[in-house]
XYZ file of N, CA and C in Angstrom:
450
model
N 62.592 109.107 121.691
C 63.638 109.726 120.924
C 65.020 109.287 121.415
N 65.201 109.181 122.747
C 66.479 108.766 123.298
C 66.836 107.352 122.859
N 65.834 106.462 122.785
C 66.127 105.089 122.382
C 66.579 105.032 120.928
N 66.006 105.873 120.054
C 66.450 105.909 118.654
C 67.886 106.405 118.561
N 68.232 107.394 119.386
C 69.593 107.914 119.374
C 70.569 106.851 119.860
N 70.170 106.076 120.877
C 71.029 104.998 121.376
C 71.227 103.929 120.311
N 70.159 103.586 119.595
C 70.248 102.578 118.530
C 71.153 103.082 117.418
N 70.975 104.357 117.019
C 71.811 104.941 115.964
C 73.271 104.981 116.407
N 73.517 105.353 117.651
C 74.884 105.403 118.164
C 75.495 104.004 118.197
N 74.715 103.023 118.630
C 75.206 101.642 118.665
C 75.522 101.147 117.262
N 74.683 101.479 116.296
C 74.913 101.077 114.908
C 76.191 101.716 114.372
N 76.414 102.985 114.701
C 77.624 103.688 114.260
C 78.867 103.049 114.868
N 78.821 102.744 116.156
C 79.950 102.100 116.821
C 80.216 100.734 116.201
N 79.162 99.972 115.929
C 79.326 98.645 115.315
C 79.954 98.776 113.932
N 79.514 99.749 113.150
C 80.066 99.943 111.801
C 81.539 100.328 111.874
N 81.894 101.224 112.773
C 83.286 101.627 112.919
C 84.144 100.473 113.419
N 83.613 99.666 114.306
C 84.347 98.496 114.791
C 84.605 97.517 113.661
N 83.616 97.304 112.810
C 83.781 96.390 111.677
C 84.855 96.905 110.733
N 84.897 98.208 110.506
C 85.923 98.770 109.639
C 87.305 98.605 110.232
N 87.444 98.794 111.527
C 88.761 98.678 112.133
C 89.242 97.237 112.138
N 88.340 96.276 112.239
C 88.724 94.872 112.184
C 89.167 94.507 110.776
N 88.414 94.971 109.775
C 88.740 94.660 108.391
C 90.026 95.342 107.973
N 90.311 96.506 108.531
C 91.522 97.231 108.203
C 91.359 98.000 106.911
N 92.320 98.863 106.628
C 92.233 99.659 105.420
C 92.508 98.811 104.191
N 91.918 99.201 103.091
C 92.165 98.514 101.831
C 93.513 98.992 101.306
N 94.386 98.062 101.001
C 95.705 98.420 100.512
C 95.613 98.946 99.079
N 96.357 100.000 98.827
C 96.416 100.539 97.464
C 97.168 99.556 96.580
N 96.811 99.537 95.333
C 97.499 98.675 94.376
C 97.818 99.494 93.134
N 99.001 99.274 92.602
C 99.423 99.904 91.362
C 100.111 98.829 90.533
N 99.311 98.014 89.853
C 99.833 96.916 89.056
C 100.424 97.468 87.765
N 101.674 97.103 87.483
C 102.368 97.601 86.303
C 102.988 96.428 85.552
N 102.722 96.378 84.256
C 103.297 95.345 83.388
C 104.798 95.566 83.287
N 105.583 94.493 83.453
C 107.027 94.652 83.302
C 107.657 93.618 82.385
N 106.916 92.568 82.012
C 107.462 91.558 81.110
C 106.323 90.752 80.496
N 106.561 90.214 79.301
C 105.572 89.349 78.661
C 106.272 88.216 77.922
N 105.520 87.153 77.745
C 105.888 86.085 76.825
C 104.698 85.960 75.874
N 104.748 85.003 74.976
C 103.605 84.790 74.079
C 102.351 84.420 74.858
N 102.527 83.795 76.007
C 101.389 83.272 76.761
C 101.040 84.035 78.037
N 102.009 84.742 78.625
C 101.804 85.306 79.959
C 102.267 86.758 80.052
N 101.476 87.568 80.735
C 101.869 88.935 81.083
C 102.253 88.932 82.560
N 103.359 89.572 82.888
C 103.844 89.641 84.263
C 103.708 91.077 84.755
N 103.017 91.226 85.864
C 102.826 92.538 86.468
C 103.320 92.496 87.900
N 103.717 93.651 88.402
C 104.125 93.764 89.797
C 103.348 94.919 90.403
N 102.961 94.754 91.663
C 102.277 95.820 92.381
C 103.356 96.760 92.911
N 103.513 97.915 92.253
C 104.567 98.863 92.616
C 104.442 99.350 94.058
N 103.248 99.269 94.622
C 103.052 99.703 96.008
C 103.645 98.723 97.018
N 104.144 97.582 96.553
C 104.731 96.589 97.456
C 106.245 96.456 97.267
N 106.861 97.385 96.524
C 108.278 97.258 96.190
C 109.238 97.886 97.194
N 108.767 98.702 98.086
C 109.658 99.391 99.024
C 110.234 98.417 100.046
N 111.547 98.468 100.189
C 112.225 97.606 101.160
C 112.282 98.280 102.524
N 112.145 97.480 103.554
C 112.331 97.923 104.931
C 113.420 97.054 105.524
N 114.483 97.687 105.979
C 115.633 96.955 106.513
C 116.142 95.921 105.522
N 116.139 96.267 104.230
C 116.682 95.394 103.203
C 115.801 94.220 102.819
N 114.539 94.236 103.268
C 113.611 93.142 102.968
C 112.324 93.725 102.390
N 111.677 92.947 101.524
C 110.384 93.350 100.975
C 109.639 92.101 100.530
N 108.338 92.247 100.374
C 107.503 91.164 99.873
C 106.624 91.720 98.745
N 107.226 91.916 97.572
C 106.444 92.427 96.454
C 105.448 91.387 95.944
N 104.369 91.890 95.358
C 103.331 91.023 94.808
C 103.489 90.978 93.300
N 103.541 89.776 92.772
C 103.725 89.500 91.354
C 102.433 88.874 90.834
N 102.029 89.225 89.616
C 100.845 88.609 89.005
C 101.224 88.014 87.654
N 100.639 86.861 87.366
C 100.773 86.206 86.064
C 99.377 86.167 85.451
N 99.238 86.806 84.286
C 97.940 86.908 83.630
C 98.064 86.320 82.226
N 97.159 85.417 81.832
C 97.206 84.902 80.456
C 97.088 86.049 79.451
N 97.863 85.980 78.372
C 97.857 87.046 77.355
C 96.636 86.977 76.455
N 95.944 85.844 76.449
C 94.761 85.717 75.601
C 93.543 85.414 76.461
N 92.392 85.691 75.905
C 91.141 85.462 76.615
C 90.265 86.688 76.475
N 88.965 86.518 76.688
C 88.106 87.691 76.568
C 88.149 88.521 77.848
N 87.657 89.739 77.722
C 87.716 90.698 78.832
C 86.960 90.222 80.060
N 86.017 89.296 79.890
C 85.258 88.788 81.027
C 85.967 87.686 81.791
N 87.067 87.153 81.244
C 87.812 86.073 81.901
C 88.899 86.688 82.777
N 88.698 86.667 84.075
C 89.609 87.292 85.027
C 90.624 86.320 85.621
N 90.837 85.183 84.976
C 91.793 84.191 85.478
C 93.194 84.793 85.581
N 93.854 84.541 86.708
C 95.238 84.948 86.903
C 95.757 84.331 88.202
N 97.040 84.463 88.403
C 97.689 83.999 89.625
C 98.473 85.151 90.225
N 98.577 85.187 91.544
C 99.450 86.148 92.213
C 100.410 85.387 93.119
N 101.523 86.032 93.393
C 102.531 85.418 94.261
C 103.200 86.515 95.072
N 103.393 86.248 96.336
C 104.203 87.125 97.173
C 105.632 86.607 97.089
N 106.524 87.451 96.603
C 107.928 87.081 96.454
C 108.704 87.757 97.578
N 109.318 86.970 98.418
C 110.118 87.538 99.499
C 111.494 87.885 98.947
N 111.953 89.105 99.208
C 113.231 89.581 98.677
C 114.128 90.015 99.827
N 115.385 89.588 99.734
C 116.405 89.963 100.723
C 117.542 90.641 99.950
N 117.699 91.935 100.152
C 118.654 92.718 99.361
C 120.112 92.464 99.721
N 120.399 92.075 100.955
C 121.792 91.913 101.379
C 122.552 90.938 100.486
N 121.878 89.944 99.962
C 122.534 88.974 99.079
C 121.798 88.814 97.748
N 120.899 89.784 97.441
C 120.180 89.792 96.160
C 119.435 88.480 95.914
N 118.799 87.948 96.960
C 118.100 86.681 96.847
C 116.594 86.854 97.015
N 115.883 85.838 96.537
C 114.426 85.830 96.685
C 113.951 84.396 96.908
N 112.691 84.314 97.315
C 112.050 83.008 97.433
C 110.546 83.224 97.318
N 109.861 82.146 96.940
C 108.408 82.216 96.777
C 107.723 82.173 98.120
N 106.642 82.932 98.214
C 105.818 82.929 99.417
C 104.430 82.447 99.070
N 103.435 83.168 99.499
C 102.041 82.812 99.269
C 101.667 82.977 97.797
N 101.049 81.957 97.226
C 100.531 82.009 95.854
C 99.023 81.819 95.892
N 98.315 82.596 95.057
C 96.864 82.520 95.000
C 96.440 82.455 93.544
N 95.533 81.518 93.227
C 94.971 81.391 91.878
C 93.548 81.918 91.884
N 93.191 82.607 90.801
C 91.848 83.163 90.635
C 91.248 82.601 89.356
N 89.973 82.249 89.403
C 89.277 81.666 88.267
C 88.711 82.721 87.336
N 87.990 82.268 86.301
C 87.433 83.171 85.289
C 86.534 84.271 85.857
N 85.899 84.019 86.997
C 85.026 85.035 87.594
C 85.780 85.949 88.561
N 87.091 85.756 88.689
C 87.909 86.581 89.574
C 87.925 86.108 91.013
N 87.194 85.030 91.307
C 87.150 84.504 92.674
C 88.356 83.584 92.925
N 88.840 83.608 94.152
C 89.961 82.760 94.536
C 89.593 81.292 94.392
N 90.482 80.507 93.758
C 90.235 79.079 93.572
C 91.235 78.211 94.331
N 92.416 78.766 94.638
C 93.430 77.972 95.330
C 94.401 78.924 96.020
N 94.965 78.448 97.117
C 95.916 79.246 97.894
C 96.914 78.280 98.520
N 98.193 78.575 98.377
C 99.208 77.736 98.997
C 100.489 78.539 99.209
N 101.301 78.078 100.139
C 102.603 78.697 100.405
C 103.687 77.688 100.105
N 104.737 78.172 99.484
C 105.900 77.329 99.242
C 106.939 77.653 100.303
N 107.666 76.670 100.698
C 108.766 76.894 101.614
C 110.045 76.714 100.827
N 110.213 77.549 99.800
C 111.385 77.425 98.939
C 112.593 78.082 99.600
N 113.788 77.627 99.240
C 114.995 78.220 99.823
C 115.285 79.585 99.202
N 116.057 80.384 99.911
C 116.524 81.647 99.355
C 117.485 81.322 98.219
N 117.302 81.992 97.075
C 118.175 81.760 95.916
C 118.417 83.066 95.186
N 119.566 83.148 94.561
C 119.862 84.282 93.699
C 119.292 83.953 92.327
N 118.417 84.805 91.829
C 117.769 84.555 90.536
C 118.747 84.836 89.399
N 118.797 83.946 88.403
C 119.655 84.204 87.239
C 119.207 85.479 86.522
N 120.160 86.232 85.998
C 119.859 87.472 85.286
C 118.853 87.259 84.164
N 118.014 88.244 83.959
C 117.032 88.189 82.885
C 115.758 87.436 83.216
N 115.660 86.903 84.431
C 114.449 86.168 84.808
C 113.445 87.111 85.488
N 112.238 86.642 85.609
C 111.192 87.412 86.278
C 111.617 87.756 87.704
N 112.151 86.780 88.420
C 112.553 87.009 89.806
C 113.727 87.982 89.900
N 114.665 87.939 88.953
C 115.767 88.902 88.939
C 115.230 90.314 88.736
N 114.212 90.461 87.885
C 113.586 91.774 87.711
C 112.967 92.260 89.012
N 112.249 91.385 89.703
C 111.587 91.768 90.950
C 112.638 92.184 91.985
N 113.720 91.438 92.089
C 114.798 91.793 93.025
C 115.375 93.163 92.662
N 115.581 93.418 91.371
C 116.147 94.717 90.985
C 115.173 95.859 91.240
N 113.873 95.616 91.145
C 112.900 96.652 91.472
C 113.017 97.037 92.950
N 113.154 96.028 93.795
C 113.215 96.279 95.239
C 114.581 96.821 95.649
N 115.627 96.090 95.319
C 116.957 96.411 95.834
C 117.651 97.524 95.061
N 117.297 97.703 93.798
C 117.875 98.773 92.996
C 117.011 100.012 93.001
N 115.943 99.965 93.800
C 114.997 101.074 93.911
C 114.531 101.532 92.529
N 114.300 100.569 91.643
C 113.766 100.845 90.307
C 112.268 100.609 90.324
N 111.599 101.183 89.371
C 110.167 100.943 89.208
C 109.910 100.610 87.760
N 109.024 99.657 87.509
C 108.739 99.317 86.113
C 108.077 100.496 85.401
N 108.474 100.694 84.152
C 107.840 101.738 83.338
C 106.543 101.162 82.792
N 105.610 101.985 82.489
C 104.374 101.493 81.906
C 103.160 102.058 82.595
N 102.033 101.701 82.036
C 100.764 102.175 82.543
C 100.411 101.456 83.838
N 100.107 102.188 84.899
C 99.666 101.538 86.137
C 98.164 101.221 86.073
N 97.783 100.128 86.696
C 96.378 99.704 86.767
C 96.002 99.533 88.232
N 94.792 99.925 88.631
C 94.394 99.810 90.029
C 94.137 98.366 90.476
N 93.926 97.476 89.512
C 93.731 96.062 89.818
C 93.937 95.247 88.546
N 93.973 93.944 88.691
C 94.208 93.054 87.552
C 93.041 93.121 86.570
N 91.827 93.277 87.061
C 90.657 93.376 86.174
C 90.798 94.557 85.223
N 91.350 95.664 85.685
C 91.544 96.843 84.825
C 92.580 96.549 83.743
N 93.627 95.810 84.076
C 94.625 95.418 83.082
C 93.984 94.528 82.018
N 93.191 93.572 82.452
C 92.520 92.669 81.512
C 91.541 93.448 80.630
N 90.780 94.351 81.226
C 89.819 95.152 80.460
C 90.510 96.048 79.433
N 91.749 96.445 79.707
C 92.497 97.302 78.787
C 93.122 96.508 77.633
N 92.882 95.215 77.592
C 93.356 94.393 76.480
C 94.572 93.542 76.765
N 94.975 93.446 78.028
C 96.100 92.596 78.433
C 97.414 93.017 77.784
N 97.579 94.324 77.567
C 98.813 94.819 76.916
C 99.497 95.842 77.777
């Protein structure tokens, strides 16, 4: 009986260790904030809070057409610096029709002030103006696609 308890205890410790290494799953609240004929733009509202005037919000580009089973989309981490209302591209990730990652790269773009009315200007205003996009929140991109990409 003692050996079974030791095995169970060891299994519990191993499971807890694995969870602590993996870390907590970050909450996501993807919200549509702009569209074109071809692309829907969403931002993860849970990544908009600035700390010391800096933030790294997550932006998603989702095709406006396609069936509900096609999970193709791209995400980008946009680095924002509020002191001068500038942004730059960070890590970009592409996902294929099955939702699996297909490509990952980082750009080393310079800090720039985004022209008014652009996607990046909207993202900067969400962070630095403490605004949040209006609209239906989705827990992930798949939920947005399943809801009809609208």
